[in-house]
XYZ file of C-alpha atoms in Angstrom:
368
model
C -24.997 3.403 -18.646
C -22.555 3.397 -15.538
C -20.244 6.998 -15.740
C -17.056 6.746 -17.381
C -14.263 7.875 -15.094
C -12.159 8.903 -17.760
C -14.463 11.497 -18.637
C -13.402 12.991 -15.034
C -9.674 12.291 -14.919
C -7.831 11.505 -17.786
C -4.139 12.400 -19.236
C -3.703 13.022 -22.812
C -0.664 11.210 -24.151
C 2.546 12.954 -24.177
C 5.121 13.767 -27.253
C 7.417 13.436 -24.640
C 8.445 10.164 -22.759
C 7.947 9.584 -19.157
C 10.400 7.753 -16.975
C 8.949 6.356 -13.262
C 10.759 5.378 -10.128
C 9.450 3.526 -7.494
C 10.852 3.815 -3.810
C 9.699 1.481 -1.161
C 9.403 3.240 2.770
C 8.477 2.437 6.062
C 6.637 5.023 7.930
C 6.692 4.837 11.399
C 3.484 5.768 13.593
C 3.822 7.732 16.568
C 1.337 5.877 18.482
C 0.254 2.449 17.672
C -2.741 2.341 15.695
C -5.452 0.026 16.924
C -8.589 -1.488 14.836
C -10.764 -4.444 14.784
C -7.583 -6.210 12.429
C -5.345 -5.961 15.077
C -2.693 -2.754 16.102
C -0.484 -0.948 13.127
C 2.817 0.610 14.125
C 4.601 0.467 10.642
C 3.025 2.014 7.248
C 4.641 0.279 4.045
C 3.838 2.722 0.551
C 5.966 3.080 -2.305
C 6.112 5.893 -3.932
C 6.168 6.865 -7.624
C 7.791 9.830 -9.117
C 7.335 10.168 -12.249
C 9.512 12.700 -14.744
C 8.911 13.966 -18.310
C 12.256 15.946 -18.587
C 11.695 19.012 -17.291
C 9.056 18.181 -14.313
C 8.388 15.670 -11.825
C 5.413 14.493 -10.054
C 4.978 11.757 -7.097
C 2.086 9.798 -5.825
C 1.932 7.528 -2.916
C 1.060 3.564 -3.208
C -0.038 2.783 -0.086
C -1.856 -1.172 0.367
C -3.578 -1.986 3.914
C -2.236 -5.349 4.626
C -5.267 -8.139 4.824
C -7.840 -5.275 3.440
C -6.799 -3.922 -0.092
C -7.480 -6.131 -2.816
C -4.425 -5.342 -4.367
C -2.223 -6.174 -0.894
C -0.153 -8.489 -1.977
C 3.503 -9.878 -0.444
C 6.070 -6.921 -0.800
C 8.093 -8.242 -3.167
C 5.268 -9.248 -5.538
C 3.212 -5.560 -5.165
C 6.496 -4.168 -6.433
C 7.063 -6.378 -9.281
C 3.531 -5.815 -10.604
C 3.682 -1.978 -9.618
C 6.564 -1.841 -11.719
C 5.003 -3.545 -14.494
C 2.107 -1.007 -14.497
C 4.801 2.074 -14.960
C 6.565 0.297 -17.509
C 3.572 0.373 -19.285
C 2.581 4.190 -18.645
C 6.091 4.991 -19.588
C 5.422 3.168 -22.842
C 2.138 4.187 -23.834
C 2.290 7.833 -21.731
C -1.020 7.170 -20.376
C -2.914 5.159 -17.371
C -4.886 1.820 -18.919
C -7.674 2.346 -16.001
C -9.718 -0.705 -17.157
C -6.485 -2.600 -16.313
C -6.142 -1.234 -13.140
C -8.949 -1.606 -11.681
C -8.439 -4.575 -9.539
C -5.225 -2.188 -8.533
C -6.552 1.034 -6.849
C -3.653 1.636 -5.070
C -1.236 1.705 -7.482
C -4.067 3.328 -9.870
C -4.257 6.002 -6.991
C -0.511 6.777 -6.947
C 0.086 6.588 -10.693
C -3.437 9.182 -11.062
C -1.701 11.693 -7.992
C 1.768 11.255 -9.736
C 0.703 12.357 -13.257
C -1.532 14.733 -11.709
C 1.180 16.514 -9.817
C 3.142 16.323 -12.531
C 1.374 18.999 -14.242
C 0.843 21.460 -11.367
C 1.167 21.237 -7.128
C -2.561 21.728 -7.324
C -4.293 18.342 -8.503
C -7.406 20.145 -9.000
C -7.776 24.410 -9.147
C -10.571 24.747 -6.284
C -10.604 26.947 -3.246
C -9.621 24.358 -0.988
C -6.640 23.773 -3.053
C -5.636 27.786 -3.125
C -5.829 27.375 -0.052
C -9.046 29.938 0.005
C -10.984 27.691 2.374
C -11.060 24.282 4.539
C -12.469 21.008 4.689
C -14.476 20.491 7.630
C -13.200 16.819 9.010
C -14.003 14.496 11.705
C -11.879 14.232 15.264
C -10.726 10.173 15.070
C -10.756 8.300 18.379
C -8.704 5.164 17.840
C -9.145 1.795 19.107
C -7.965 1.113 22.638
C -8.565 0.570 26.001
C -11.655 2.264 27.730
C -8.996 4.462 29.412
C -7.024 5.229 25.997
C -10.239 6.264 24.399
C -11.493 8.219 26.852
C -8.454 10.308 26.865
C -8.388 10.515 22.865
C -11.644 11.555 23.113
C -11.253 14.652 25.539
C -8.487 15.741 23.346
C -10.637 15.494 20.330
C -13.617 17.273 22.349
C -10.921 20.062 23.643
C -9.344 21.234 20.081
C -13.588 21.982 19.172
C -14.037 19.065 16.602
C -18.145 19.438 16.108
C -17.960 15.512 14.210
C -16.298 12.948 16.187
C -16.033 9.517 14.915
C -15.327 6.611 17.700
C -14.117 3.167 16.176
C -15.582 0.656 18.129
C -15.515 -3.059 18.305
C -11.920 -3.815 20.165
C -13.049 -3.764 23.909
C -16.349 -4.840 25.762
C -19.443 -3.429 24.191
C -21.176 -1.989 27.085
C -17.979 0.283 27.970
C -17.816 1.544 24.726
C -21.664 2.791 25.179
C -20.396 4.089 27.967
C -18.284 6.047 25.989
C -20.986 7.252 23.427
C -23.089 7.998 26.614
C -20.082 10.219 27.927
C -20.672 12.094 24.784
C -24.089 12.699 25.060
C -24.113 13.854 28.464
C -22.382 16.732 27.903
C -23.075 17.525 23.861
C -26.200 17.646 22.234
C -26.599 16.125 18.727
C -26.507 20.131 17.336
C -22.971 20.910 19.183
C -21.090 17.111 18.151
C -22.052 15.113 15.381
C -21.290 11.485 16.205
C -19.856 8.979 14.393
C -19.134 5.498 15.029
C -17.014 2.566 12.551
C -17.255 -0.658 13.621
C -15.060 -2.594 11.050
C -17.483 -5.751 10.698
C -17.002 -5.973 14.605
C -20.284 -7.033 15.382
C -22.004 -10.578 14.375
C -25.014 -10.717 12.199
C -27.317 -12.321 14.837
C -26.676 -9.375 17.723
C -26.493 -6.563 15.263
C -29.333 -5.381 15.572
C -29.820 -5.210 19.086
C -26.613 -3.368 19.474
C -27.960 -0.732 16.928
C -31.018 -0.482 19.179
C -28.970 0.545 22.028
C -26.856 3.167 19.968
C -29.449 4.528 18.502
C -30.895 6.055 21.616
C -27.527 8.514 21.661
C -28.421 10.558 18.240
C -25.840 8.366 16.187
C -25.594 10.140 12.655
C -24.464 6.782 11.206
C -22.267 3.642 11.992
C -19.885 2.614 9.442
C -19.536 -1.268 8.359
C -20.913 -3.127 11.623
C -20.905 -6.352 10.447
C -18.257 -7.605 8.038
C -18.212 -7.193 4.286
C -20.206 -10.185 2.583
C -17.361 -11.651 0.847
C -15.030 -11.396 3.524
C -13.075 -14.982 5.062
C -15.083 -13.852 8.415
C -19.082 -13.141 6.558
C -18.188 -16.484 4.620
C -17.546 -18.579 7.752
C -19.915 -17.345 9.871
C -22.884 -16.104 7.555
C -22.187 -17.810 4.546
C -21.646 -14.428 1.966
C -23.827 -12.826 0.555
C -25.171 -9.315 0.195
C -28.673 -9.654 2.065
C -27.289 -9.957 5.821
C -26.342 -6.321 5.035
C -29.299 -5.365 2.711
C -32.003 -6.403 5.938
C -29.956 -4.831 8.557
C -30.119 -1.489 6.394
C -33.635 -1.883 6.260
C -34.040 -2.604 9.859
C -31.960 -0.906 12.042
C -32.475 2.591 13.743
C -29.638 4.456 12.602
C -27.876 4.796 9.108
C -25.394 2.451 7.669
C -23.037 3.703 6.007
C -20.450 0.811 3.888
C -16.681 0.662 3.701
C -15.232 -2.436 3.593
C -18.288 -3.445 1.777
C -16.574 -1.844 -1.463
C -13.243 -3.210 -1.633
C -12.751 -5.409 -4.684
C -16.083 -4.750 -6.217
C -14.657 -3.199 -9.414
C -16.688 -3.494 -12.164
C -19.439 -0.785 -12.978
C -22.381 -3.342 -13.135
C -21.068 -4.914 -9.995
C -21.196 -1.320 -7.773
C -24.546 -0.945 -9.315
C -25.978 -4.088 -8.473
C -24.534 -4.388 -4.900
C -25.825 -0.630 -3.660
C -29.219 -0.968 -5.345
C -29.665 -4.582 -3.403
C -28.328 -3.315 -0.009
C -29.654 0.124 0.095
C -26.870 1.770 2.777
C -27.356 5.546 3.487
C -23.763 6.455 2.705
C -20.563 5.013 1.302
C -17.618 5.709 2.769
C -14.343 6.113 -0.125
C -10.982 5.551 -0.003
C -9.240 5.993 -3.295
C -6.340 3.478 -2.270
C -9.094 0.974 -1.474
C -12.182 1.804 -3.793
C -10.629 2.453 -7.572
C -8.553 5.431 -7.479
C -10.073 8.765 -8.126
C -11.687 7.298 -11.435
C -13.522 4.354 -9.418
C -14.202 6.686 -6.796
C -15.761 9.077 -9.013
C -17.804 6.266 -10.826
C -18.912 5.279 -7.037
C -20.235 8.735 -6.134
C -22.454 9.253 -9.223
C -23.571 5.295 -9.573
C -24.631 6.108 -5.240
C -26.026 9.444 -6.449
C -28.545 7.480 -8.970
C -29.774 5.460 -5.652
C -30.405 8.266 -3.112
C -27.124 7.332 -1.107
C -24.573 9.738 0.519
C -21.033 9.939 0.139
C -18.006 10.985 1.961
C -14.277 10.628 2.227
C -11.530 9.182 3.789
C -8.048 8.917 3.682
C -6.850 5.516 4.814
C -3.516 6.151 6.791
C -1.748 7.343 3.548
C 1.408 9.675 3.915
C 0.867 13.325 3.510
C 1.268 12.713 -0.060
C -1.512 10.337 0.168
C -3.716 12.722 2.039
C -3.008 15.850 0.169
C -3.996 13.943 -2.909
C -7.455 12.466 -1.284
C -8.164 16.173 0.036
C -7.706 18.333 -3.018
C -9.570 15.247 -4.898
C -12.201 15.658 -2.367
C -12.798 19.213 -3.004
C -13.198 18.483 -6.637
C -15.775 16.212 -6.814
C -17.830 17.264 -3.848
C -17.143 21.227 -4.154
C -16.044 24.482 -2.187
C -18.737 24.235 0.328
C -18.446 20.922 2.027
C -20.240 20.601 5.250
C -20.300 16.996 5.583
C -17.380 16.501 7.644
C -14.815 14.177 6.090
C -12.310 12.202 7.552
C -8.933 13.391 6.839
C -7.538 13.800 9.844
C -4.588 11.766 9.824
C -1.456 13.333 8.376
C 0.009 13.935 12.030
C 0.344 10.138 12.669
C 3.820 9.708 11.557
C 7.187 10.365 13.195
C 8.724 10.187 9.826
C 5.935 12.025 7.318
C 6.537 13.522 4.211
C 6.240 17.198 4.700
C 2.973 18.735 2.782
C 1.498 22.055 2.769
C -1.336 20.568 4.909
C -2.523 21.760 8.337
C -5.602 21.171 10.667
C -6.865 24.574 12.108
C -9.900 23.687 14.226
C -12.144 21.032 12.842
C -10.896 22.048 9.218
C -8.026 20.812 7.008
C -6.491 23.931 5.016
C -3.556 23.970 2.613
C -1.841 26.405 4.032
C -0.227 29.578 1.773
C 3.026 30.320 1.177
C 4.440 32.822 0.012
């Protein structure tokens, strides 16, 4: 039988009622943000705080635009968002089944109630603030020039995992990049990472894996695009066994992101990682199910041999915080798969969180 998530993270009903606002924002980043979809310089989330009386708790509801499965025109993701916390305000709970094809609303309702209770989501050491959470350095998309510079920086501050999107300039100068790398860091000293966001067509795939491979690549996120996408339909028809072959073929590990998004249902995850076989998933709870789907994906990978890790997927600090303390609940106080949740400095305008980066490590930092 697949897990039952509410056997991780559930909310027992309340005597009291709950009462939920919803506030629409536009974060602003302080350098544009490129990937294979084109360059973000705005964030849209709504937030939800939600109030029994006497406390208050908020979670962030934060869509990708053209990736979420639940991204849908402003005006309609609020009307439906508001329909959801009309209903938990009703019933005082979270109807997951019914939000499942919602995981970012799911994932800000989950972080509201959860901070409702307590500032700590979950009581481990990361969230005491007792230890870190190792995490990747992120090199954005750019040009070969904007890259290399990102990835100095990332090199300089001592990141030992550094993870290069690829796919937005001219293949060969991006080697060039991983081949910087390697010069001067053996796979012991950096860790490398590479996400190429469905960049690469099915039919030269493989040969580009080849050439990676050579450079001690721990694994390469999503390089060709998820089966059901508009792209995988046009140009490969759909379908799950593109990816399942390259998986078996190619010289490095696969790990799948976009692959996830909108596959909901239990039997569904099951079925699609026992046909394709990746090494590792990669989870976002505003993209893959909340914590609850999340937490159904980790054990239903766990059955087939596959690795995990997470991400946060350019949430707010409120977003992050959440995905962090989550992270240290379900994987532990002794990570040492690096994880990426690097990104709460990419605001001008970011909610302030007890959250800080010392090193390659995100802490909660203590106060007193």
């Amino acid at each position: 039988m697949a897990p039952n998530p509410l056997n991780f993270f559930t909310f027992a009903r309340m005597e009291k009622k709950y009462s939920i606002n919803v506030t629409e924002r536009v974060l602003h980043f302080r350098q544009p943000a490129g990937t294979s979809r084109g360059v973000y310089t705005t964030r849209r989330s709504w937030f939800v705080t939600v109030s029994d009386g006497s406390n208050e708790g908020v979670g962030e509801c934060a869509p990708l635009p053209d990736l979420s499965c639940d991204a849908l025109p402003p005006e309609r993701y609020a009307e439906v968002l508001r329909r959801f916390c009309d209903q938990v305000e009703q019933s005082g709970q979270i109807d997951f089944e019914a939000m499942r094809d919602y995981p970012s609303m799911l994932f800000g309702l989950e972080t509201a109630l959860a901070s409702l209770r307590s500032t700590r989501l979950f009581d481990t050491a990361f969230s005491r603030g007792e230890v870190g959470i190792p995490i990747n350095g992120l090199v954005w998309m750019g040009t070969y020039e904007e890259m290399l510079a990102r990835l100095e920086e990332k090199l300089r501050l001592g990141f030992s995992c550094i993870k290069l999107k690829i796919g937005a300039i001219d293949f060969d100068r991006e080697l060039d990049l991983v081949k910087r790398i390697r010069d001067r860091f053996s796979p012991r000293e950096v860790q490398l990472r590479l996400d190429a966001n469905g960049a690469f067509r099915y039919d030269e795939a493989l040969y580009k894996l080849e050439l990676l491979s050579q450079y001690a690549i721990h694994s390469i996120e999503q390089p060709i695009p998820a089966a059901f996408s508009p792209r995988a339909q046009r140009e490969m028809g759909g379908g799950w066994g593109n990816m399942a072959e390259l998986c078996r073929d190619a010289p490095l590990p696969i790990a799948l992101d976009e692959e996830l998004i909108g596959v909901n249902e239990p039997s569904q995850k099951r079925q699609m990682l026992h046909i394709i076989k990746p090494a590792y998933i990669i989870l976002k709870p505003s993209l893959h199910g909340g914590m609850a789907g999340c937490r159904e994906w980790i054990e239903l990978a766990r059955e087939e041999g596959i690795g995990s890790w997470m991400t946060s997927a350019l949430e707010s600090n409120v977003g992050l915080n959440a995905i962090a303390q989550f992270c240290s609940a379900v994987y532990g106080d002794r990570i040492s798969l690096p994880q990426g949740l690097g990104t709460g400095q990419l605001f001008t305008d970011n909610i302030p969180m007890p959250l800080e980066i010392r090193g390659d490590r995100l802490w909660v930092a203590k106060t007193e």
